[in-house]
JSON list of C-alpha atoms in Angstrom, two decimals:
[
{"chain": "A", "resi": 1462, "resn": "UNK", "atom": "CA", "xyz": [89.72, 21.62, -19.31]},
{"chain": "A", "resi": 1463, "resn": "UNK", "atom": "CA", "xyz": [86.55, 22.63, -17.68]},
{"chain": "A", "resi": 1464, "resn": "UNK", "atom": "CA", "xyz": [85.81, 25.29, -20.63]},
{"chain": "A", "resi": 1465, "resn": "UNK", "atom": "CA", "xyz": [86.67, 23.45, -23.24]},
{"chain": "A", "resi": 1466, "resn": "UNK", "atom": "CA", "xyz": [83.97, 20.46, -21.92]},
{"chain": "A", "resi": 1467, "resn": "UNK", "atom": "CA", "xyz": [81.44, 22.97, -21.32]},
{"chain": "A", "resi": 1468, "resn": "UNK", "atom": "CA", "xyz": [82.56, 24.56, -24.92]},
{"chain": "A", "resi": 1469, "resn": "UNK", "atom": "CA", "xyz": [81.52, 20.57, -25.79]},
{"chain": "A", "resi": 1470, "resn": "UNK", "atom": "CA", "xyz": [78.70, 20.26, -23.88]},
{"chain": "A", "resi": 1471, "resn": "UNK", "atom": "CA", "xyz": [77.32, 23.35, -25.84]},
{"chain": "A", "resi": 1472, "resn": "UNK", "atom": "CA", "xyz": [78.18, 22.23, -29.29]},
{"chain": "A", "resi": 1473, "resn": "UNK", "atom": "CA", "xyz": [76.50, 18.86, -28.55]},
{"chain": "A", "resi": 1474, "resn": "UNK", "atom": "CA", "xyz": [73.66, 20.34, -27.69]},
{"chain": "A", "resi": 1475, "resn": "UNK", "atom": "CA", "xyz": [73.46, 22.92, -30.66]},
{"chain": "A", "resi": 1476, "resn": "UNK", "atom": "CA", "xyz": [73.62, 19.76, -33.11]},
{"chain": "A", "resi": 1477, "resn": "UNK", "atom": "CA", "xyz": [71.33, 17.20, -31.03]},
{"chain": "A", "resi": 1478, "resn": "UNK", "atom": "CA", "xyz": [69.05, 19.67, -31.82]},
{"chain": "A", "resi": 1479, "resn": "UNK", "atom": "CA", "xyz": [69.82, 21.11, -35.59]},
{"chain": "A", "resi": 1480, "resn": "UNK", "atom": "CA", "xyz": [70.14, 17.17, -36.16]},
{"chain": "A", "resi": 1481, "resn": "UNK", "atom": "CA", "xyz": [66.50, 16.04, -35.27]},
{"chain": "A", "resi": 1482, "resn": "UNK", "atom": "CA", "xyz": [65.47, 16.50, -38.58]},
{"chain": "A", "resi": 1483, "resn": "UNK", "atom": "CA", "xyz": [67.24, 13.67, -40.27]},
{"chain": "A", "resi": 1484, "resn": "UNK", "atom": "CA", "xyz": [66.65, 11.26, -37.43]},
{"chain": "A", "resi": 1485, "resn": "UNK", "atom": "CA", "xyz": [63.76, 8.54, -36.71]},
{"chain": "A", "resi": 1486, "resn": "UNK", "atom": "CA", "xyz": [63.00, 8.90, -33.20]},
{"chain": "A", "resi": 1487, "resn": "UNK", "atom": "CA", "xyz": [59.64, 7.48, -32.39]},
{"chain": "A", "resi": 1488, "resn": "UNK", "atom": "CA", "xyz": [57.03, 9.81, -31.22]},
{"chain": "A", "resi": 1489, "resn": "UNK", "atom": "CA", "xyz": [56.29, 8.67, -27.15]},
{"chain": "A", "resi": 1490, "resn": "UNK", "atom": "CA", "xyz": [52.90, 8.05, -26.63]},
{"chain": "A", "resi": 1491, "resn": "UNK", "atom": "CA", "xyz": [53.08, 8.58, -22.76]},
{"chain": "A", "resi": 1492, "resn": "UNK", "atom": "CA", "xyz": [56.25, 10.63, -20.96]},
{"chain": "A", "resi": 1493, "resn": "UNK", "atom": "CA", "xyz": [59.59, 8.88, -20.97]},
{"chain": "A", "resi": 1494, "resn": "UNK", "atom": "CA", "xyz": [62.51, 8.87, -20.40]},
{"chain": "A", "resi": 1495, "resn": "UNK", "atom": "CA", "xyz": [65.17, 7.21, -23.01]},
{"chain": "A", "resi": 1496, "resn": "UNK", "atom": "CA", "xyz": [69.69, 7.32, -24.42]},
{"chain": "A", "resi": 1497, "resn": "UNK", "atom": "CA", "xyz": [70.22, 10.20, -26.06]},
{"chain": "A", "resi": 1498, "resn": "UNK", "atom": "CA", "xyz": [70.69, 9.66, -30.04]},
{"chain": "A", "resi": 1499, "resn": "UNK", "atom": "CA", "xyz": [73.46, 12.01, -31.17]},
{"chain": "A", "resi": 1500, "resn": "UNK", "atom": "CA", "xyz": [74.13, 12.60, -35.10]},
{"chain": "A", "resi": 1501, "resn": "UNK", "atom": "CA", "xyz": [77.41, 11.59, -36.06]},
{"chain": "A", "resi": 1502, "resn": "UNK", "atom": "CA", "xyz": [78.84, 14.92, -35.80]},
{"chain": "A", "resi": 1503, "resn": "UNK", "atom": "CA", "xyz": [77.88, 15.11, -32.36]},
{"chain": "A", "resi": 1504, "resn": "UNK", "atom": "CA", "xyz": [79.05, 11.50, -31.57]},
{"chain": "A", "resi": 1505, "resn": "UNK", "atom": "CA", "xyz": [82.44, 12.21, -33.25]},
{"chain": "A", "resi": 1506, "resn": "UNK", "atom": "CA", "xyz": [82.79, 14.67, -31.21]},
{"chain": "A", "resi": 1507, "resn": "UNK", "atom": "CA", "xyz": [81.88, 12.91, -27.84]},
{"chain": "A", "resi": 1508, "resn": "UNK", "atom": "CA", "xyz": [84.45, 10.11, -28.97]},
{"chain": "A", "resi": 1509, "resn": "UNK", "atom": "CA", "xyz": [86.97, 12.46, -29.15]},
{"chain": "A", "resi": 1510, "resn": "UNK", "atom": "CA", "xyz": [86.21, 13.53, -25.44]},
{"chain": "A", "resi": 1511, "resn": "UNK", "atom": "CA", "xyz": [86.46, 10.05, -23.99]},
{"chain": "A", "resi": 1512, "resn": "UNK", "atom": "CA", "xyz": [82.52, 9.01, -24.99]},
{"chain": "A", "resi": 1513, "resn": "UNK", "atom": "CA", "xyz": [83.14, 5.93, -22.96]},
{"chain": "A", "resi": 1514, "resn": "UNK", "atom": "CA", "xyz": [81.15, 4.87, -19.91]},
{"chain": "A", "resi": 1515, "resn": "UNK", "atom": "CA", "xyz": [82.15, 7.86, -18.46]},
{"chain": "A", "resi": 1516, "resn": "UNK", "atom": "CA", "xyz": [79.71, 10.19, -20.08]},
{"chain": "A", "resi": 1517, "resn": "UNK", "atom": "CA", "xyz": [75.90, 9.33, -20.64]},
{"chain": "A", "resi": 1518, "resn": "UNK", "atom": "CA", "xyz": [73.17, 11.56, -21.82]},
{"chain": "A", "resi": 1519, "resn": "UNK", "atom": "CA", "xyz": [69.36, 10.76, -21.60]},
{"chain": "A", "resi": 1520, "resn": "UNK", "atom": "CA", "xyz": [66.55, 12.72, -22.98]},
{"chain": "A", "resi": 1521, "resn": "UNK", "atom": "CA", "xyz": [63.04, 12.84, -21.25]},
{"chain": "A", "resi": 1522, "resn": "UNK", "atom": "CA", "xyz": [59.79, 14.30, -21.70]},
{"chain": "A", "resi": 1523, "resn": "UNK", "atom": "CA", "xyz": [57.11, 15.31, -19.39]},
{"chain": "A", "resi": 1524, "resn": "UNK", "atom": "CA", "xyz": [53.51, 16.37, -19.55]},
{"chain": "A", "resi": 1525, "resn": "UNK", "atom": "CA", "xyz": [50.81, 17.34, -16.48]},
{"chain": "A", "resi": 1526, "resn": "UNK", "atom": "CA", "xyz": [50.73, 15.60, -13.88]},
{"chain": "A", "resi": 1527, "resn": "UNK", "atom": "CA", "xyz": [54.47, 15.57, -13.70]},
{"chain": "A", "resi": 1528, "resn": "UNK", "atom": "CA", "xyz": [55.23, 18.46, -11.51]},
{"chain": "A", "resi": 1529, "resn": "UNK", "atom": "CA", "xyz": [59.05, 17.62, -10.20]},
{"chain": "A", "resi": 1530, "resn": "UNK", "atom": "CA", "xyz": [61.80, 15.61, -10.78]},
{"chain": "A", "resi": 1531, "resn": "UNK", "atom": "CA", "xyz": [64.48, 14.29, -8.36]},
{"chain": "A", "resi": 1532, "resn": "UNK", "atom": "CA", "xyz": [68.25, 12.84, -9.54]},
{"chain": "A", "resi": 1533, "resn": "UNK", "atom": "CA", "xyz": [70.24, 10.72, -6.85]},
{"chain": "A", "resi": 1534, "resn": "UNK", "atom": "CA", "xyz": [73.92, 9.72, -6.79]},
{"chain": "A", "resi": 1535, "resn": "UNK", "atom": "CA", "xyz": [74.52, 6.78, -5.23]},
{"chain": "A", "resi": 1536, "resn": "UNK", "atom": "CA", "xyz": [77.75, 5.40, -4.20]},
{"chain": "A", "resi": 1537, "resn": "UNK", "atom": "CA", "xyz": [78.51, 2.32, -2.66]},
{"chain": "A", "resi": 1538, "resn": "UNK", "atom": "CA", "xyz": [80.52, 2.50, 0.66]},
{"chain": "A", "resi": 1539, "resn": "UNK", "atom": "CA", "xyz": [81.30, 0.15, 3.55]},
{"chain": "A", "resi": 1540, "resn": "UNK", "atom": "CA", "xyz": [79.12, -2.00, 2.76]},
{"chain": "A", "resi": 1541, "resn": "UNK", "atom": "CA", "xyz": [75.53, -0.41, 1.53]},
{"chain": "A", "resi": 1542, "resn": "UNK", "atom": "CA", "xyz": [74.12, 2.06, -1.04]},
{"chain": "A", "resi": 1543, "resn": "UNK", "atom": "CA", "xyz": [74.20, 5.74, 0.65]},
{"chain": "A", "resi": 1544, "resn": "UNK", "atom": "CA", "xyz": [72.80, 8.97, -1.63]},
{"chain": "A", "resi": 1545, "resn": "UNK", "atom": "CA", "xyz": [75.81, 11.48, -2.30]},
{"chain": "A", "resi": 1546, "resn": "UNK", "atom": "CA", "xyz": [74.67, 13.41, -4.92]},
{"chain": "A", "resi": 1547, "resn": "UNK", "atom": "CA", "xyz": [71.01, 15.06, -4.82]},
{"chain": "A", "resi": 1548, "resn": "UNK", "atom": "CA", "xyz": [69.86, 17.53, -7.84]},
{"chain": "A", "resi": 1549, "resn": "UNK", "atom": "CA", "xyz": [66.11, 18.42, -7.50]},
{"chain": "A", "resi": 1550, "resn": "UNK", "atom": "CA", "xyz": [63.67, 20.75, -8.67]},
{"chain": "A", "resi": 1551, "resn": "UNK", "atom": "CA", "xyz": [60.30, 21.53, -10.20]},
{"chain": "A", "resi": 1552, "resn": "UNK", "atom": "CA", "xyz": [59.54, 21.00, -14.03]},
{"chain": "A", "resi": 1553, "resn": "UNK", "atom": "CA", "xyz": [56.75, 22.26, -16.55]},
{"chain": "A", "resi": 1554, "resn": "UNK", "atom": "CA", "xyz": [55.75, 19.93, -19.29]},
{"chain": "A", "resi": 1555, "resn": "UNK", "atom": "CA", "xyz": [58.22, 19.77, -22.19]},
{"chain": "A", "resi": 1556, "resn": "UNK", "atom": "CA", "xyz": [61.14, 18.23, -23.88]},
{"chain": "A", "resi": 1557, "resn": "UNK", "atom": "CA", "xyz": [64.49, 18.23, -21.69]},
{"chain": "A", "resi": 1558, "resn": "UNK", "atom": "CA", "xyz": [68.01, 16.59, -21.52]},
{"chain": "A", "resi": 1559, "resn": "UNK", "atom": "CA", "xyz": [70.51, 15.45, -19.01]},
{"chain": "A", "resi": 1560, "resn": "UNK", "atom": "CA", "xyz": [73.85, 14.16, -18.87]},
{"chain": "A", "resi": 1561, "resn": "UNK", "atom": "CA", "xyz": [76.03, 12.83, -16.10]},
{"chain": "A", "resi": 1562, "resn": "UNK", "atom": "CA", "xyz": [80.29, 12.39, -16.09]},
{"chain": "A", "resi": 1563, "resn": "UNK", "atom": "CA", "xyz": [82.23, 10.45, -13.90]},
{"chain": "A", "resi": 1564, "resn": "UNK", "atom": "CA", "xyz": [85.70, 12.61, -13.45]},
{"chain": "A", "resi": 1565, "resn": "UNK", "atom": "CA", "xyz": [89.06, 11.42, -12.01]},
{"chain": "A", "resi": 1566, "resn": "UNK", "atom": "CA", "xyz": [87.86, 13.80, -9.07]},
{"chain": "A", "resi": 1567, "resn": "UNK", "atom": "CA", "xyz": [84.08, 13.17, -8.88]},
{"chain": "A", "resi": 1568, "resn": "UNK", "atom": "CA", "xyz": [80.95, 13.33, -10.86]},
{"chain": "A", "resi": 1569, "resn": "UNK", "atom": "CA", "xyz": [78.98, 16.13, -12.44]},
{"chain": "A", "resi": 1570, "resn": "UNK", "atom": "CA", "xyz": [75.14, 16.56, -13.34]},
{"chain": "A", "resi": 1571, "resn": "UNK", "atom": "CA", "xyz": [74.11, 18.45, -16.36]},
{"chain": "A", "resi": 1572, "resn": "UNK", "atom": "CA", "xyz": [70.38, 19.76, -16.37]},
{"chain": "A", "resi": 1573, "resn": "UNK", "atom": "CA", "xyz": [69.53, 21.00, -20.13]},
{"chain": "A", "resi": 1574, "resn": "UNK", "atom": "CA", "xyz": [66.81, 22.49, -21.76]},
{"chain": "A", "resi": 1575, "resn": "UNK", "atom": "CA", "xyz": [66.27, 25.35, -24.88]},
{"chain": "A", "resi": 1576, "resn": "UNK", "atom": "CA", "xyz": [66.97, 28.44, -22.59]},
{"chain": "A", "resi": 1577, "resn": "UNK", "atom": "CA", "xyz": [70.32, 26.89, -21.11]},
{"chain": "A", "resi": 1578, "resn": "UNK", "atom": "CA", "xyz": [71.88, 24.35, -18.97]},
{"chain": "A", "resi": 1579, "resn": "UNK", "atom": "CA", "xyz": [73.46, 23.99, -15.38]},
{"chain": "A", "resi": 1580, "resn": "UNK", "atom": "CA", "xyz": [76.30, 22.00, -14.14]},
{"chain": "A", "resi": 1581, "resn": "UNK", "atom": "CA", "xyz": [76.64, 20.27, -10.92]},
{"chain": "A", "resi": 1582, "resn": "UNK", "atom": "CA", "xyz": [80.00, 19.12, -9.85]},
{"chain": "A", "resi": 1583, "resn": "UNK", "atom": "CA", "xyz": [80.87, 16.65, -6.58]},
{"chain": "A", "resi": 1584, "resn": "UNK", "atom": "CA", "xyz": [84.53, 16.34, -5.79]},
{"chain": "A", "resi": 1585, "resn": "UNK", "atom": "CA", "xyz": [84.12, 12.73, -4.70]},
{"chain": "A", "resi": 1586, "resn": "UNK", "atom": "CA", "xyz": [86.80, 10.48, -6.40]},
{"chain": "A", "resi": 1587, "resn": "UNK", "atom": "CA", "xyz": [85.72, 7.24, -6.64]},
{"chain": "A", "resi": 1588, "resn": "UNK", "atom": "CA", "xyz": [88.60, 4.20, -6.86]},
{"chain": "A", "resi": 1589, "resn": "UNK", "atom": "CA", "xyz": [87.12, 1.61, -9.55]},
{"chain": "A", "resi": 1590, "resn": "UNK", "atom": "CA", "xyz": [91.29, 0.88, -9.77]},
{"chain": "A", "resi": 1591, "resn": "UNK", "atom": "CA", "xyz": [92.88, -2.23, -8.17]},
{"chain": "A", "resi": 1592, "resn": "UNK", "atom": "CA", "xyz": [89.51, -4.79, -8.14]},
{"chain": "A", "resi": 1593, "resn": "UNK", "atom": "CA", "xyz": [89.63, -7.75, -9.55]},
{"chain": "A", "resi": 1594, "resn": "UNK", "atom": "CA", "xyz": [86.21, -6.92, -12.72]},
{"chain": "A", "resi": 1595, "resn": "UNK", "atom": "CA", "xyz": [84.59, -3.54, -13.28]},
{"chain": "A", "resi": 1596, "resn": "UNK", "atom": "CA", "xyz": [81.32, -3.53, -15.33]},
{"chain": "A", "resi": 1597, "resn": "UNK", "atom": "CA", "xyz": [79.17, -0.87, -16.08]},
{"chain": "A", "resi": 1598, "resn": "UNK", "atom": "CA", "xyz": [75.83, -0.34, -17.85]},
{"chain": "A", "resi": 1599, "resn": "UNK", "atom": "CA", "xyz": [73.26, 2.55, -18.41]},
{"chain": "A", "resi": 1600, "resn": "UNK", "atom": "CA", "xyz": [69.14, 2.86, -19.51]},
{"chain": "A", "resi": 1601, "resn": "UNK", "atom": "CA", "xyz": [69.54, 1.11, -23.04]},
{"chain": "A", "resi": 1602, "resn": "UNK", "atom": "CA", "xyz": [65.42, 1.68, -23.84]},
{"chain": "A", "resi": 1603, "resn": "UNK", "atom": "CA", "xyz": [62.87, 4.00, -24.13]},
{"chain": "A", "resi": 1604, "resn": "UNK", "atom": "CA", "xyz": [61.19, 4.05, -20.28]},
{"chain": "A", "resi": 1605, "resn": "UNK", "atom": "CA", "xyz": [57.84, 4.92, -19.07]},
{"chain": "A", "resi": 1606, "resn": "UNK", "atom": "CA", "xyz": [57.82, 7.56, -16.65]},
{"chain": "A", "resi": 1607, "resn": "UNK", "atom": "CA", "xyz": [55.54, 7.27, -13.69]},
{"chain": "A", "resi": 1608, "resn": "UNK", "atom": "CA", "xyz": [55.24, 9.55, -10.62]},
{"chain": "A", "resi": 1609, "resn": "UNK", "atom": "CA", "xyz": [57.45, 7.95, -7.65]},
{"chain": "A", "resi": 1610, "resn": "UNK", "atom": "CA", "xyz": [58.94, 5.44, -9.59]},
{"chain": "A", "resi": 1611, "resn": "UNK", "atom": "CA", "xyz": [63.18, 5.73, -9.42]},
{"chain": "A", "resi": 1612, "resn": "UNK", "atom": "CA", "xyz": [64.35, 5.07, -12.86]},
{"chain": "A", "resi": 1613, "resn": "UNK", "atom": "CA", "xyz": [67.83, 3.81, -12.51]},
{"chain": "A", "resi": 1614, "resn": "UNK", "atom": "CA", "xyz": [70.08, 5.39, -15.40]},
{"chain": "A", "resi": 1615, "resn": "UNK", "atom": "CA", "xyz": [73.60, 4.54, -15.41]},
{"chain": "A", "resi": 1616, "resn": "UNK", "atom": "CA", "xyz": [75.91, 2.10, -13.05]},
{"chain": "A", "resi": 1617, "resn": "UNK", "atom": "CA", "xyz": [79.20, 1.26, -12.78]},
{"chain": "A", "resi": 1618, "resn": "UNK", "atom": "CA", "xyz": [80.85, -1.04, -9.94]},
{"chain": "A", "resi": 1619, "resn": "UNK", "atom": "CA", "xyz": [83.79, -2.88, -9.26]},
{"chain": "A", "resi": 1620, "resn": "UNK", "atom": "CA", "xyz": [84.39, -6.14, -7.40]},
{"chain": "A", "resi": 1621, "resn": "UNK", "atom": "CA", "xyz": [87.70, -8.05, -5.98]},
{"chain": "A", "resi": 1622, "resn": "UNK", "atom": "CA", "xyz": [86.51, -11.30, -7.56]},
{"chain": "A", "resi": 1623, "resn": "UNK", "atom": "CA", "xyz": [87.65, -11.55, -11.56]},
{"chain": "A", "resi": 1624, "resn": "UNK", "atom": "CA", "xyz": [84.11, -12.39, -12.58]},
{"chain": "A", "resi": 1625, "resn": "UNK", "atom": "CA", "xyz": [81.25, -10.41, -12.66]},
{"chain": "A", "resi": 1626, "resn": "UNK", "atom": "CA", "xyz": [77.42, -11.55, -13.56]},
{"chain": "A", "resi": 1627, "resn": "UNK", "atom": "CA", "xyz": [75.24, -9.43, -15.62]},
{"chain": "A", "resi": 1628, "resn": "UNK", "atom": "CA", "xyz": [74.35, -6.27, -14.42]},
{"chain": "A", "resi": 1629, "resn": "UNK", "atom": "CA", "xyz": [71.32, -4.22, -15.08]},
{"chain": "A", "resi": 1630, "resn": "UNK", "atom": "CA", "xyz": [70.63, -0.89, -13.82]},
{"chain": "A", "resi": 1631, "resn": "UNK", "atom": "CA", "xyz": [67.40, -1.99, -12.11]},
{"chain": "A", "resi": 1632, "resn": "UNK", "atom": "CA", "xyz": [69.20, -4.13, -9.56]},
{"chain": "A", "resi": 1633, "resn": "UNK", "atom": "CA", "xyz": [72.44, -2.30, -8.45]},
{"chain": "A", "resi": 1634, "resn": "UNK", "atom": "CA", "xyz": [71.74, -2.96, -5.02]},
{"chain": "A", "resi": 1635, "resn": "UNK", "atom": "CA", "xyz": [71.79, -5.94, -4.81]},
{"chain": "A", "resi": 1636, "resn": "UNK", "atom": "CA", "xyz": [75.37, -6.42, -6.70]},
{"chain": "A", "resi": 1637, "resn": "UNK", "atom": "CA", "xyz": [78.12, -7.89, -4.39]},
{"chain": "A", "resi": 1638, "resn": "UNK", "atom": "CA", "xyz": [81.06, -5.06, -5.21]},
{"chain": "A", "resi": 1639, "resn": "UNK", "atom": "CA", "xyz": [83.77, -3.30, -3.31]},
{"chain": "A", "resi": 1640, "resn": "UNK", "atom": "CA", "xyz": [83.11, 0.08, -5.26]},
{"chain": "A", "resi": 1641, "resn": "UNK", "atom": "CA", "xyz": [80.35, 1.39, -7.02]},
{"chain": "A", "resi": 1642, "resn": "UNK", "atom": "CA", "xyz": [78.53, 4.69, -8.15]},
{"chain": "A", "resi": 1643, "resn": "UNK", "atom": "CA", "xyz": [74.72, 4.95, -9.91]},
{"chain": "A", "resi": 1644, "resn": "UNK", "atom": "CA", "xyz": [72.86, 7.41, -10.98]},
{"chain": "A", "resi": 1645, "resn": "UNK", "atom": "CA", "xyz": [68.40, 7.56, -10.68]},
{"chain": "A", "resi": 1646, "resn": "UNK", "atom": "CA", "xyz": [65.98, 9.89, -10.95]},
{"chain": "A", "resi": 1647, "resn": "UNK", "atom": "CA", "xyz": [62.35, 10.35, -9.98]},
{"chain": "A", "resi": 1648, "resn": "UNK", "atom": "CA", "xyz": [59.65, 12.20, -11.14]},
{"chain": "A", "resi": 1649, "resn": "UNK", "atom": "CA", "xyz": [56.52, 13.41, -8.82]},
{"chain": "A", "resi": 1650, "resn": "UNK", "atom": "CA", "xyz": [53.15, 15.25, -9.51]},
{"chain": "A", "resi": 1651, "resn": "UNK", "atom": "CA", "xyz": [54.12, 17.69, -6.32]},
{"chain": "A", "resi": 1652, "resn": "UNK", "atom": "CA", "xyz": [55.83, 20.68, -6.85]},
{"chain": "A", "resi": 1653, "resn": "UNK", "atom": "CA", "xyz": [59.28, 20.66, -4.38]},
{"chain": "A", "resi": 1654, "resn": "UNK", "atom": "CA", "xyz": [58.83, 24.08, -2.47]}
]
């Protein structure tokens, strides 16, 4: 299963990028950080590997003085926010993607660029089964990326009550839940040694 998602992962990739052409993305006047927009190929295909809210991509660019970038799991466990999941490193100015999957048996991290990508895989199930309301949401605009500022991307808690407010991805710590998992990342002008 794990080669035929990575087989996937590749194709995606291959026709994000043969797609561009044909699409109106907006040129980004300062470096951000924004959803992925797939052609319909590519979506297609992530529909027929469960493109729910299991699965998010995001696409970023960076220019000087952006010199590292930082990506936290965070899961929610008796009672507070902890960091599980820590993929880190330093960057040069460019065009890069990123994807994360929640997995019956944990998460994974995908770091992609034009010479490859990596995976990063947790074996940390998380039960969103047996609560009352599960609601989750991800970075739905184009966002401005500035150095030390965590960017939440993509959330997705459950709670034992049957209702559940709105949720954005800027506030999941202060949601009242009884299981939850998020995703940030933030970008520095220091280079990680």
């Amino acid at each position: 299963m794990k080669r035929k998602f990575a087989a996937a992962l590749c194709l995606l990739f291959l026709s994000a990028l043969t797609a561009c052409g044909g699409q109106d993305i907006p040129a980004e006047t300062a470096p951000a950080i924004r959803p992925t927009v797939f052609s319909q190929d590519a979506q297609d295909l992530l529909d027929v590997l469960g493109g729910d809210d299991t699965l998010a991509f995001f696409d970023y660019t960076v220019e000087a003085p952006i010199r590292s970038i930082s990506t936290e799991v965070w899961k929610y466990e008796d009672g507070s926010w902890k960091q599980y999941g820590h993929v880190f490193g330093n960057i040069d100015p460019g065009e890069y993607r990123m994807g994360f999957r929640l997995t019956p048996s944990g998460y994974e991290i995908f770091d992609i660029s034009d010479t490859g990508h990596n995976t990063y895989t947790y074996q940390d199930p998380i039960d969103f089964d047996g609560s009352g309301a599960t609601i989750s949401t991800q970075l739905g605009d184009p966002r401005e990326i500035v150095c030390g500022e965590e960017i939440p991307l993509w959330i997705k808690t459950s709670s034992d009550s049957s209702a559940v407010g709105g949720v954005t991805p800027g506030d999941f710590r202060s949601i009242d839940c009884t299981a939850g998992l998020a995703l940030t990342v933030t970008f520095s002008d220091l280079p990680i040694d």
